């Protein structure tokens, strides 16, 4: 890869930072740009527990002033604060909602927060919004469930080398089959 800007996005807990850290560990010519960290530094974000509330309009215009070069841009807000022209690839990490719930419980998220984030994962909100912001050609989903960080990184390299290899993810069908929609959504 040459002078590529790669987005790693997805819901909280899918493994974005783990994968980004491993990426730059293997190739130190890349640097991490952490959207949440930048938002907090600039005063556009307020940290509440493990999540931050961000003014995405202000954040987007501030990020627009930057010039990315060989960056791994990490954050669940990526589709809302970056433009298609800023990036070469957007990798959306997807994780089985049952596995994701375990991580949220470890992180001691409130039950409303767990439902909100697991629900977002089930509906594929960030994947959908990535496609809207970055286009289908640049957006690739990777199912990280039961994969080691090394396996996930290899998959990401395959995608950037071949410009194909998006996973088909359908958690909604999975929970429908188990008859457990009510576990994730109030209706
Ligand atoms: P994010 O940055 O998307 O919130 P993290 O990188 O913080 O996610 O990972 C969330 C949790 O899952 C951490 O406890 C991390 O150690 C663990 N984790 C990340 N990737 C994997 C993986 N491939 N397999 C198992 N556990 C993982
Ligand atoms: Mg993180």
mmCIF file with all atom_site columns, C-alpha atoms and ligand atoms in Angstrom:
data_model
loop_
_atom_site.group_PDB
_atom_site.id
_atom_site.type_symbol
_atom_site.label_atom_id
_atom_site.label_alt_id
_atom_site.label_comp_id
_atom_site.label_asym_id
_atom_site.label_entity_id
_atom_site.label_seq_id
_atom_site.pdbx_PDB_ins_code
_atom_site.Cartn_x
_atom_site.Cartn_y
_atom_site.Cartn_z
_atom_site.occupancy
_atom_site.B_iso_or_equiv
_atom_site.pdbx_formal_charge
_atom_site.auth_seq_id
_atom_site.auth_comp_id
_atom_site.auth_asym_id
_atom_site.auth_atom_id
_atom_site.pdbx_PDB_model_num
ATOM   1   C  CA  . UNK A 1 1   ? 0.000   0.000   0.000  1.00 0.00 ? 1   UNK A CA  1
ATOM   2   C  CA  . UNK A 1 2   ? 1.244   3.440   -0.862 1.00 0.00 ? 2   UNK A CA  1
ATOM   3   C  CA  . UNK A 1 3   ? 0.105   6.651   0.862  1.00 0.00 ? 3   UNK A CA  1
ATOM   4   C  CA  . UNK A 1 4   ? -3.194  5.132   1.801  1.00 0.00 ? 4   UNK A CA  1
ATOM   5   C  CA  . UNK A 1 5   ? -5.638  6.408   4.361  1.00 0.00 ? 5   UNK A CA  1
ATOM   6   C  CA  . UNK A 1 6   ? -7.576  3.620   5.938  1.00 0.00 ? 6   UNK A CA  1
ATOM   7   C  CA  . UNK A 1 7   ? -10.632 4.028   8.149  1.00 0.00 ? 7   UNK A CA  1
ATOM   8   C  CA  . UNK A 1 8   ? -11.316 1.442   10.821 1.00 0.00 ? 8   UNK A CA  1
ATOM   9   C  CA  . UNK A 1 9   ? -14.829 1.903   12.098 1.00 0.00 ? 9   UNK A CA  1
ATOM   10  C  CA  . UNK A 1 10  ? -17.620 -0.069  13.722 1.00 0.00 ? 10  UNK A CA  1
ATOM   11  C  CA  . UNK A 1 11  ? -19.534 -0.045  16.977 1.00 0.00 ? 11  UNK A CA  1
ATOM   12  C  CA  . UNK A 1 12  ? -17.804 0.272   20.330 1.00 0.00 ? 12  UNK A CA  1
ATOM   13  C  CA  . UNK A 1 13  ? -16.123 -2.975  21.358 1.00 0.00 ? 13  UNK A CA  1
ATOM   14  C  CA  . UNK A 1 14  ? -15.706 -4.560  17.937 1.00 0.00 ? 14  UNK A CA  1
ATOM   15  C  CA  . UNK A 1 15  ? -11.914 -4.244  18.203 1.00 0.00 ? 15  UNK A CA  1
ATOM   16  C  CA  . UNK A 1 16  ? -11.061 -1.080  16.299 1.00 0.00 ? 16  UNK A CA  1
ATOM   17  C  CA  . UNK A 1 17  ? -8.211  0.030   18.550 1.00 0.00 ? 17  UNK A CA  1
ATOM   18  C  CA  . UNK A 1 18  ? -6.804  -3.471  18.905 1.00 0.00 ? 18  UNK A CA  1
ATOM   19  C  CA  . UNK A 1 19  ? -6.599  -3.826  15.122 1.00 0.00 ? 19  UNK A CA  1
ATOM   20  C  CA  . UNK A 1 20  ? -5.287  -0.294  14.547 1.00 0.00 ? 20  UNK A CA  1
ATOM   21  C  CA  . UNK A 1 21  ? -2.552  -0.813  17.151 1.00 0.00 ? 21  UNK A CA  1
ATOM   22  C  CA  . UNK A 1 22  ? -1.513  -4.096  15.562 1.00 0.00 ? 22  UNK A CA  1
ATOM   23  C  CA  . UNK A 1 23  ? -1.522  -2.490  12.117 1.00 0.00 ? 23  UNK A CA  1
ATOM   24  C  CA  . UNK A 1 24  ? 0.955   0.240   13.070 1.00 0.00 ? 24  UNK A CA  1
ATOM   25  C  CA  . UNK A 1 25  ? 2.995   -2.227  15.098 1.00 0.00 ? 25  UNK A CA  1
ATOM   26  C  CA  . UNK A 1 26  ? 3.507   -4.205  11.880 1.00 0.00 ? 26  UNK A CA  1
ATOM   27  C  CA  . UNK A 1 27  ? 4.008   -1.146  9.689  1.00 0.00 ? 27  UNK A CA  1
ATOM   28  C  CA  . UNK A 1 28  ? 5.354   1.853   11.534 1.00 0.00 ? 28  UNK A CA  1
ATOM   29  C  CA  . UNK A 1 29  ? 5.155   4.050   8.433  1.00 0.00 ? 29  UNK A CA  1
ATOM   30  C  CA  . UNK A 1 30  ? 1.458   4.432   9.323  1.00 0.00 ? 30  UNK A CA  1
ATOM   31  C  CA  . UNK A 1 31  ? 0.104   6.515   12.145 1.00 0.00 ? 31  UNK A CA  1
ATOM   32  C  CA  . UNK A 1 32  ? -3.142  6.292   14.049 1.00 0.00 ? 32  UNK A CA  1
ATOM   33  C  CA  . UNK A 1 33  ? -5.596  9.160   13.982 1.00 0.00 ? 33  UNK A CA  1
ATOM   34  C  CA  . UNK A 1 34  ? -8.074  8.586   16.799 1.00 0.00 ? 34  UNK A CA  1
ATOM   35  C  CA  . UNK A 1 35  ? -11.274 10.535  16.093 1.00 0.00 ? 35  UNK A CA  1
ATOM   36  C  CA  . UNK A 1 36  ? -12.527 10.425  19.699 1.00 0.00 ? 36  UNK A CA  1
ATOM   37  C  CA  . UNK A 1 37  ? -9.182  11.538  21.062 1.00 0.00 ? 37  UNK A CA  1
ATOM   38  C  CA  . UNK A 1 38  ? -8.989  14.395  18.577 1.00 0.00 ? 38  UNK A CA  1
ATOM   39  C  CA  . UNK A 1 39  ? -12.546 15.465  19.446 1.00 0.00 ? 39  UNK A CA  1
ATOM   40  C  CA  . UNK A 1 40  ? -11.714 15.581  23.141 1.00 0.00 ? 40  UNK A CA  1
ATOM   41  C  CA  . UNK A 1 41  ? -8.433  17.443  22.556 1.00 0.00 ? 41  UNK A CA  1
ATOM   42  C  CA  . UNK A 1 42  ? -10.263 20.042  20.477 1.00 0.00 ? 42  UNK A CA  1
ATOM   43  C  CA  . UNK A 1 43  ? -13.014 20.353  23.033 1.00 0.00 ? 43  UNK A CA  1
ATOM   44  C  CA  . UNK A 1 44  ? -15.777 19.004  20.797 1.00 0.00 ? 44  UNK A CA  1
ATOM   45  C  CA  . UNK A 1 45  ? -16.311 15.911  22.851 1.00 0.00 ? 45  UNK A CA  1
ATOM   46  C  CA  . UNK A 1 46  ? -17.252 15.230  26.394 1.00 0.00 ? 46  UNK A CA  1
ATOM   47  C  CA  . UNK A 1 47  ? -16.236 11.910  27.846 1.00 0.00 ? 47  UNK A CA  1
ATOM   48  C  CA  . UNK A 1 48  ? -19.067 10.122  29.606 1.00 0.00 ? 48  UNK A CA  1
ATOM   49  C  CA  . UNK A 1 49  ? -17.920 6.730   30.914 1.00 0.00 ? 49  UNK A CA  1
ATOM   50  C  CA  . UNK A 1 50  ? -16.315 4.998   27.926 1.00 0.00 ? 50  UNK A CA  1
ATOM   51  C  CA  . UNK A 1 51  ? -18.321 6.929   25.366 1.00 0.00 ? 51  UNK A CA  1
ATOM   52  C  CA  . UNK A 1 52  ? -18.073 10.487  24.197 1.00 0.00 ? 52  UNK A CA  1
ATOM   53  C  CA  . UNK A 1 53  ? -20.760 12.874  23.144 1.00 0.00 ? 53  UNK A CA  1
ATOM   54  C  CA  . UNK A 1 54  ? -19.473 14.798  20.160 1.00 0.00 ? 54  UNK A CA  1
ATOM   55  C  CA  . UNK A 1 55  ? -20.533 17.828  18.158 1.00 0.00 ? 55  UNK A CA  1
ATOM   56  C  CA  . UNK A 1 56  ? -19.995 16.122  14.804 1.00 0.00 ? 56  UNK A CA  1
ATOM   57  C  CA  . UNK A 1 57  ? -20.605 19.256  12.742 1.00 0.00 ? 57  UNK A CA  1
ATOM   58  C  CA  . UNK A 1 58  ? -17.776 21.158  14.428 1.00 0.00 ? 58  UNK A CA  1
ATOM   59  C  CA  . UNK A 1 59  ? -15.606 18.061  14.457 1.00 0.00 ? 59  UNK A CA  1
ATOM   60  C  CA  . UNK A 1 60  ? -16.116 17.455  10.755 1.00 0.00 ? 60  UNK A CA  1
ATOM   61  C  CA  . UNK A 1 61  ? -15.086 20.988  9.829  1.00 0.00 ? 61  UNK A CA  1
ATOM   62  C  CA  . UNK A 1 62  ? -11.976 20.767  12.047 1.00 0.00 ? 62  UNK A CA  1
ATOM   63  C  CA  . UNK A 1 63  ? -11.006 17.390  10.586 1.00 0.00 ? 63  UNK A CA  1
ATOM   64  C  CA  . UNK A 1 64  ? -11.552 18.868  7.127  1.00 0.00 ? 64  UNK A CA  1
ATOM   65  C  CA  . UNK A 1 65  ? -8.573  21.175  7.730  1.00 0.00 ? 65  UNK A CA  1
ATOM   66  C  CA  . UNK A 1 66  ? -6.222  18.223  8.190  1.00 0.00 ? 66  UNK A CA  1
ATOM   67  C  CA  . UNK A 1 67  ? -4.200  16.448  5.566  1.00 0.00 ? 67  UNK A CA  1
ATOM   68  C  CA  . UNK A 1 68  ? -4.092  12.721  6.058  1.00 0.00 ? 68  UNK A CA  1
ATOM   69  C  CA  . UNK A 1 69  ? -1.187  10.725  4.781  1.00 0.00 ? 69  UNK A CA  1
ATOM   70  C  CA  . UNK A 1 70  ? -0.745  7.045   5.568  1.00 0.00 ? 70  UNK A CA  1
ATOM   71  C  CA  . UNK A 1 71  ? -3.165  7.229   8.446  1.00 0.00 ? 71  UNK A CA  1
ATOM   72  C  CA  . UNK A 1 72  ? -5.245  4.634   10.193 1.00 0.00 ? 72  UNK A CA  1
ATOM   73  C  CA  . UNK A 1 73  ? -8.294  6.663   11.113 1.00 0.00 ? 73  UNK A CA  1
ATOM   74  C  CA  . UNK A 1 74  ? -10.106 5.030   14.003 1.00 0.00 ? 74  UNK A CA  1
ATOM   75  C  CA  . UNK A 1 75  ? -13.558 5.689   15.369 1.00 0.00 ? 75  UNK A CA  1
ATOM   76  C  CA  . UNK A 1 76  ? -17.240 4.879   15.240 1.00 0.00 ? 76  UNK A CA  1
ATOM   77  C  CA  . UNK A 1 77  ? -17.910 8.462   14.117 1.00 0.00 ? 77  UNK A CA  1
ATOM   78  C  CA  . UNK A 1 78  ? -15.864 8.094   10.924 1.00 0.00 ? 78  UNK A CA  1
ATOM   79  C  CA  . UNK A 1 79  ? -18.843 8.121   8.522  1.00 0.00 ? 79  UNK A CA  1
ATOM   80  C  CA  . UNK A 1 80  ? -20.127 11.351  10.064 1.00 0.00 ? 80  UNK A CA  1
ATOM   81  C  CA  . UNK A 1 81  ? -16.907 13.376  10.130 1.00 0.00 ? 81  UNK A CA  1
ATOM   82  C  CA  . UNK A 1 82  ? -15.007 12.315  7.007  1.00 0.00 ? 82  UNK A CA  1
ATOM   83  C  CA  . UNK A 1 83  ? -15.632 12.633  3.309  1.00 0.00 ? 83  UNK A CA  1
ATOM   84  C  CA  . UNK A 1 84  ? -15.140 10.057  0.613  1.00 0.00 ? 84  UNK A CA  1
ATOM   85  C  CA  . UNK A 1 85  ? -12.218 12.060  -0.816 1.00 0.00 ? 85  UNK A CA  1
ATOM   86  C  CA  . UNK A 1 86  ? -10.348 11.958  2.545  1.00 0.00 ? 86  UNK A CA  1
ATOM   87  C  CA  . UNK A 1 87  ? -9.963  8.197   2.527  1.00 0.00 ? 87  UNK A CA  1
ATOM   88  C  CA  . UNK A 1 88  ? -9.035  5.204   0.388  1.00 0.00 ? 88  UNK A CA  1
ATOM   89  C  CA  . UNK A 1 89  ? -10.703 2.393   2.300  1.00 0.00 ? 89  UNK A CA  1
ATOM   90  C  CA  . UNK A 1 90  ? -13.267 2.152   5.075  1.00 0.00 ? 90  UNK A CA  1
ATOM   91  C  CA  . UNK A 1 91  ? -13.176 -1.095  6.998  1.00 0.00 ? 91  UNK A CA  1
ATOM   92  C  CA  . UNK A 1 92  ? -16.264 -1.689  9.108  1.00 0.00 ? 92  UNK A CA  1
ATOM   93  C  CA  . UNK A 1 93  ? -15.600 -4.276  11.792 1.00 0.00 ? 93  UNK A CA  1
ATOM   94  C  CA  . UNK A 1 94  ? -18.684 -6.370  12.548 1.00 0.00 ? 94  UNK A CA  1
ATOM   95  C  CA  . UNK A 1 95  ? -19.077 -8.602  15.577 1.00 0.00 ? 95  UNK A CA  1
ATOM   96  C  CA  . UNK A 1 96  ? -21.761 -11.071 16.588 1.00 0.00 ? 96  UNK A CA  1
ATOM   97  C  CA  . UNK A 1 97  ? -24.100 -9.111  18.904 1.00 0.00 ? 97  UNK A CA  1
ATOM   98  C  CA  . UNK A 1 98  ? -24.048 -11.845 21.550 1.00 0.00 ? 98  UNK A CA  1
ATOM   99  C  CA  . UNK A 1 99  ? -20.251 -11.571 21.746 1.00 0.00 ? 99  UNK A CA  1
ATOM   100 C  CA  . UNK A 1 100 ? -20.483 -7.786  21.700 1.00 0.00 ? 100 UNK A CA  1
ATOM   101 C  CA  . UNK A 1 101 ? -22.898 -7.820  24.653 1.00 0.00 ? 101 UNK A CA  1
ATOM   102 C  CA  . UNK A 1 102 ? -20.290 -9.698  26.701 1.00 0.00 ? 102 UNK A CA  1
ATOM   103 C  CA  . UNK A 1 103 ? -17.778 -6.934  26.036 1.00 0.00 ? 103 UNK A CA  1
ATOM   104 C  CA  . UNK A 1 104 ? -20.320 -4.281  27.010 1.00 0.00 ? 104 UNK A CA  1
ATOM   105 C  CA  . UNK A 1 105 ? -21.022 -6.147  30.237 1.00 0.00 ? 105 UNK A CA  1
ATOM   106 C  CA  . UNK A 1 106 ? -17.283 -6.269  30.957 1.00 0.00 ? 106 UNK A CA  1
ATOM   107 C  CA  . UNK A 1 107 ? -17.150 -2.540  30.287 1.00 0.00 ? 107 UNK A CA  1
ATOM   108 C  CA  . UNK A 1 108 ? -20.047 -2.128  32.696 1.00 0.00 ? 108 UNK A CA  1
ATOM   109 C  CA  . UNK A 1 109 ? -22.222 -0.280  30.206 1.00 0.00 ? 109 UNK A CA  1
ATOM   110 C  CA  . UNK A 1 110 ? -25.734 0.481   31.432 1.00 0.00 ? 110 UNK A CA  1
ATOM   111 C  CA  . UNK A 1 111 ? -28.371 -1.847  30.005 1.00 0.00 ? 111 UNK A CA  1
ATOM   112 C  CA  . UNK A 1 112 ? -29.827 0.954   27.846 1.00 0.00 ? 112 UNK A CA  1
ATOM   113 C  CA  . UNK A 1 113 ? -26.364 1.591   26.378 1.00 0.00 ? 113 UNK A CA  1
ATOM   114 C  CA  . UNK A 1 114 ? -25.882 -2.120  25.761 1.00 0.00 ? 114 UNK A CA  1
ATOM   115 C  CA  . UNK A 1 115 ? -29.170 -2.365  23.888 1.00 0.00 ? 115 UNK A CA  1
ATOM   116 C  CA  . UNK A 1 116 ? -28.457 0.783   21.891 1.00 0.00 ? 116 UNK A CA  1
ATOM   117 C  CA  . UNK A 1 117 ? -25.026 -0.347  20.723 1.00 0.00 ? 117 UNK A CA  1
ATOM   118 C  CA  . UNK A 1 118 ? -25.927 -4.008  20.186 1.00 0.00 ? 118 UNK A CA  1
ATOM   119 C  CA  . UNK A 1 119 ? -29.050 -2.841  18.321 1.00 0.00 ? 119 UNK A CA  1
ATOM   120 C  CA  . UNK A 1 120 ? -26.928 -0.601  16.120 1.00 0.00 ? 120 UNK A CA  1
ATOM   121 C  CA  . UNK A 1 121 ? -24.675 -3.564  15.356 1.00 0.00 ? 121 UNK A CA  1
ATOM   122 C  CA  . UNK A 1 122 ? -27.642 -5.799  14.508 1.00 0.00 ? 122 UNK A CA  1
ATOM   123 C  CA  . UNK A 1 123 ? -29.099 -3.210  12.128 1.00 0.00 ? 123 UNK A CA  1
ATOM   124 C  CA  . UNK A 1 124 ? -25.694 -2.441  10.608 1.00 0.00 ? 124 UNK A CA  1
ATOM   125 C  CA  . UNK A 1 125 ? -26.093 1.297   11.124 1.00 0.00 ? 125 UNK A CA  1
ATOM   126 C  CA  . UNK A 1 126 ? -22.397 2.182   10.798 1.00 0.00 ? 126 UNK A CA  1
ATOM   127 C  CA  . UNK A 1 127 ? -21.924 -0.111  7.792  1.00 0.00 ? 127 UNK A CA  1
ATOM   128 C  CA  . UNK A 1 128 ? -24.868 1.537   6.120  1.00 0.00 ? 128 UNK A CA  1
ATOM   129 C  CA  . UNK A 1 129 ? -23.690 5.048   6.956  1.00 0.00 ? 129 UNK A CA  1
ATOM   130 C  CA  . UNK A 1 130 ? -20.181 4.215   5.713  1.00 0.00 ? 130 UNK A CA  1
ATOM   131 C  CA  . UNK A 1 131 ? -21.607 3.206   2.375  1.00 0.00 ? 131 UNK A CA  1
ATOM   132 C  CA  . UNK A 1 132 ? -23.551 6.474   2.262  1.00 0.00 ? 132 UNK A CA  1
ATOM   133 C  CA  . UNK A 1 133 ? -20.487 8.578   3.153  1.00 0.00 ? 133 UNK A CA  1
ATOM   134 C  CA  . UNK A 1 134 ? -17.684 6.685   1.444  1.00 0.00 ? 134 UNK A CA  1
ATOM   135 C  CA  . UNK A 1 135 ? -19.470 4.755   -1.267 1.00 0.00 ? 135 UNK A CA  1
ATOM   136 C  CA  . UNK A 1 136 ? -19.800 1.026   -1.819 1.00 0.00 ? 136 UNK A CA  1
ATOM   137 C  CA  . UNK A 1 137 ? -16.453 0.801   -3.627 1.00 0.00 ? 137 UNK A CA  1
ATOM   138 C  CA  . UNK A 1 138 ? -14.496 2.005   -0.605 1.00 0.00 ? 138 UNK A CA  1
ATOM   139 C  CA  . UNK A 1 139 ? -16.542 0.336   2.144  1.00 0.00 ? 139 UNK A CA  1
ATOM   140 C  CA  . UNK A 1 140 ? -15.741 -3.190  3.290  1.00 0.00 ? 140 UNK A CA  1
ATOM   141 C  CA  . UNK A 1 141 ? -17.262 -5.165  6.134  1.00 0.00 ? 141 UNK A CA  1
ATOM   142 C  CA  . UNK A 1 142 ? -15.152 -7.639  8.097  1.00 0.00 ? 142 UNK A CA  1
ATOM   143 C  CA  . UNK A 1 143 ? -16.800 -10.134 10.437 1.00 0.00 ? 143 UNK A CA  1
ATOM   144 C  CA  . UNK A 1 144 ? -14.335 -10.320 13.330 1.00 0.00 ? 144 UNK A CA  1
ATOM   145 C  CA  . UNK A 1 145 ? -16.293 -12.898 15.340 1.00 0.00 ? 145 UNK A CA  1
ATOM   146 C  CA  . UNK A 1 146 ? -13.999 -15.715 16.518 1.00 0.00 ? 146 UNK A CA  1
ATOM   147 C  CA  . UNK A 1 147 ? -11.022 -14.295 14.629 1.00 0.00 ? 147 UNK A CA  1
ATOM   148 C  CA  . UNK A 1 148 ? -7.699  -13.344 16.147 1.00 0.00 ? 148 UNK A CA  1
ATOM   149 C  CA  . UNK A 1 149 ? -6.422  -9.803  15.581 1.00 0.00 ? 149 UNK A CA  1
ATOM   150 C  CA  . UNK A 1 150 ? -3.767  -11.308 13.258 1.00 0.00 ? 150 UNK A CA  1
ATOM   151 C  CA  . UNK A 1 151 ? -6.433  -13.011 11.140 1.00 0.00 ? 151 UNK A CA  1
ATOM   152 C  CA  . UNK A 1 152 ? -8.437  -9.795  10.957 1.00 0.00 ? 152 UNK A CA  1
ATOM   153 C  CA  . UNK A 1 153 ? -5.420  -7.781  9.897  1.00 0.00 ? 153 UNK A CA  1
ATOM   154 C  CA  . UNK A 1 154 ? -4.592  -10.310 7.193  1.00 0.00 ? 154 UNK A CA  1
ATOM   155 C  CA  . UNK A 1 155 ? -8.144  -9.987  5.900  1.00 0.00 ? 155 UNK A CA  1
ATOM   156 C  CA  . UNK A 1 156 ? -7.795  -6.174  5.859  1.00 0.00 ? 156 UNK A CA  1
ATOM   157 C  CA  . UNK A 1 157 ? -4.577  -6.452  3.852  1.00 0.00 ? 157 UNK A CA  1
ATOM   158 C  CA  . UNK A 1 158 ? -6.339  -8.793  1.405  1.00 0.00 ? 158 UNK A CA  1
ATOM   159 C  CA  . UNK A 1 159 ? -9.074  -6.208  0.967  1.00 0.00 ? 159 UNK A CA  1
ATOM   160 C  CA  . UNK A 1 160 ? -6.707  -3.292  0.387  1.00 0.00 ? 160 UNK A CA  1
ATOM   161 C  CA  . UNK A 1 161 ? -4.596  -5.339  -2.017 1.00 0.00 ? 161 UNK A CA  1
ATOM   162 C  CA  . UNK A 1 162 ? -7.484  -6.759  -4.029 1.00 0.00 ? 162 UNK A CA  1
ATOM   163 C  CA  . UNK A 1 163 ? -10.182 -4.121  -3.499 1.00 0.00 ? 163 UNK A CA  1
ATOM   164 C  CA  . UNK A 1 164 ? -12.673 -6.848  -2.732 1.00 0.00 ? 164 UNK A CA  1
ATOM   165 C  CA  . UNK A 1 165 ? -13.616 -9.316  -0.023 1.00 0.00 ? 165 UNK A CA  1
ATOM   166 C  CA  . UNK A 1 166 ? -16.366 -7.664  1.998  1.00 0.00 ? 166 UNK A CA  1
ATOM   167 C  CA  . UNK A 1 167 ? -18.166 -10.084 4.320  1.00 0.00 ? 167 UNK A CA  1
ATOM   168 C  CA  . UNK A 1 168 ? -21.927 -10.498 4.139  1.00 0.00 ? 168 UNK A CA  1
ATOM   169 C  CA  . UNK A 1 169 ? -23.194 -9.852  7.643  1.00 0.00 ? 169 UNK A CA  1
ATOM   170 C  CA  . UNK A 1 170 ? -26.802 -10.402 8.728  1.00 0.00 ? 170 UNK A CA  1
ATOM   171 C  CA  . UNK A 1 171 ? -27.231 -10.440 12.500 1.00 0.00 ? 171 UNK A CA  1
ATOM   172 C  CA  . UNK A 1 172 ? -30.925 -9.656  12.231 1.00 0.00 ? 172 UNK A CA  1
ATOM   173 C  CA  . UNK A 1 173 ? -31.603 -13.023 10.635 1.00 0.00 ? 173 UNK A CA  1
ATOM   174 C  CA  . UNK A 1 174 ? -29.564 -14.688 13.364 1.00 0.00 ? 174 UNK A CA  1
ATOM   175 C  CA  . UNK A 1 175 ? -31.602 -13.211 16.205 1.00 0.00 ? 175 UNK A CA  1
ATOM   176 C  CA  . UNK A 1 176 ? -34.853 -13.739 14.312 1.00 0.00 ? 176 UNK A CA  1
ATOM   177 C  CA  . UNK A 1 177 ? -34.033 -17.430 14.012 1.00 0.00 ? 177 UNK A CA  1
ATOM   178 C  CA  . UNK A 1 178 ? -33.398 -17.566 17.756 1.00 0.00 ? 178 UNK A CA  1
ATOM   179 C  CA  . UNK A 1 179 ? -36.613 -15.631 18.329 1.00 0.00 ? 179 UNK A CA  1
ATOM   180 C  CA  . UNK A 1 180 ? -34.648 -13.122 20.425 1.00 0.00 ? 180 UNK A CA  1
ATOM   181 C  CA  . UNK A 1 181 ? -35.400 -9.766  18.854 1.00 0.00 ? 181 UNK A CA  1
ATOM   182 C  CA  . UNK A 1 182 ? -36.917 -8.678  22.179 1.00 0.00 ? 182 UNK A CA  1
ATOM   183 C  CA  . UNK A 1 183 ? -33.570 -9.221  23.860 1.00 0.00 ? 183 UNK A CA  1
ATOM   184 C  CA  . UNK A 1 184 ? -32.120 -6.330  21.856 1.00 0.00 ? 184 UNK A CA  1
ATOM   185 C  CA  . UNK A 1 185 ? -35.059 -4.102  20.953 1.00 0.00 ? 185 UNK A CA  1
ATOM   186 C  CA  . UNK A 1 186 ? -37.985 -2.712  22.907 1.00 0.00 ? 186 UNK A CA  1
ATOM   187 C  CA  . UNK A 1 187 ? -41.124 -2.958  20.859 1.00 0.00 ? 187 UNK A CA  1
HETATM 188 P  P1  . LIG B 2 .   ? -13.022 -0.764  20.083 1.00 0.00 ? 1   LIG B P1  1
HETATM 189 O  O1  . LIG B 2 .   ? -11.800 0.092   19.905 1.00 0.00 ? 1   LIG B O1  1
HETATM 190 O  O2  . LIG B 2 .   ? -13.735 -1.049  18.812 1.00 0.00 ? 1   LIG B O2  1
HETATM 191 O  O3  . LIG B 2 .   ? -13.964 -0.262  21.150 1.00 0.00 ? 1   LIG B O3  1
HETATM 192 P  P2  . LIG B 2 .   ? -11.218 -2.602  21.384 1.00 0.00 ? 1   LIG B P2  1
HETATM 193 O  O4  . LIG B 2 .   ? -10.050 -2.692  20.491 1.00 0.00 ? 1   LIG B O4  1
HETATM 194 O  O5  . LIG B 2 .   ? -11.108 -1.728  22.598 1.00 0.00 ? 1   LIG B O5  1
HETATM 195 O  O6  . LIG B 2 .   ? -12.539 -2.212  20.582 1.00 0.00 ? 1   LIG B O6  1
HETATM 196 O  O7  . LIG B 2 .   ? -11.606 -4.093  21.821 1.00 0.00 ? 1   LIG B O7  1
HETATM 197 C  C1  . LIG B 2 .   ? -12.692 -4.383  22.707 1.00 0.00 ? 1   LIG B C1  1
HETATM 198 C  C2  . LIG B 2 .   ? -12.352 -5.584  23.556 1.00 0.00 ? 1   LIG B C2  1
HETATM 199 O  O8  . LIG B 2 .   ? -12.280 -6.751  22.754 1.00 0.00 ? 1   LIG B O8  1
HETATM 200 C  C3  . LIG B 2 .   ? -11.013 -5.469  24.261 1.00 0.00 ? 1   LIG B C3  1
HETATM 201 O  O9  . LIG B 2 .   ? -11.131 -6.086  25.532 1.00 0.00 ? 1   LIG B O9  1
HETATM 202 C  C4  . LIG B 2 .   ? -10.068 -6.243  23.357 1.00 0.00 ? 1   LIG B C4  1
HETATM 203 O  O10 . LIG B 2 .   ? -8.992  -6.760  24.075 1.00 0.00 ? 1   LIG B O10 1
HETATM 204 C  C5  . LIG B 2 .   ? -10.970 -7.340  22.829 1.00 0.00 ? 1   LIG B C5  1
HETATM 205 N  N1  . LIG B 2 .   ? -10.619 -7.756  21.457 1.00 0.00 ? 1   LIG B N1  1
HETATM 206 C  C6  . LIG B 2 .   ? -10.356 -6.960  20.414 1.00 0.00 ? 1   LIG B C6  1
HETATM 207 N  N2  . LIG B 2 .   ? -10.137 -7.665  19.298 1.00 0.00 ? 1   LIG B N2  1
HETATM 208 C  C7  . LIG B 2 .   ? -10.313 -8.968  19.634 1.00 0.00 ? 1   LIG B C7  1
HETATM 209 C  C8  . LIG B 2 .   ? -10.248 -10.215 18.917 1.00 0.00 ? 1   LIG B C8  1
HETATM 210 N  N3  . LIG B 2 .   ? -9.976  -10.276 17.622 1.00 0.00 ? 1   LIG B N3  1
HETATM 211 N  N4  . LIG B 2 .   ? -10.501 -11.352 19.591 1.00 0.00 ? 1   LIG B N4  1
HETATM 212 C  C9  . LIG B 2 .   ? -10.810 -11.318 20.905 1.00 0.00 ? 1   LIG B C9  1
HETATM 213 N  N5  . LIG B 2 .   ? -10.886 -10.183 21.644 1.00 0.00 ? 1   LIG B N5  1
HETATM 214 C  C10 . LIG B 2 .   ? -10.636 -9.025  21.024 1.00 0.00 ? 1   LIG B C10 1
HETATM 215 MG MG1 . LIG B 2 .   ? -11.822 1.775   21.236 1.00 0.00 ? 2   LIG B MG1 1
#
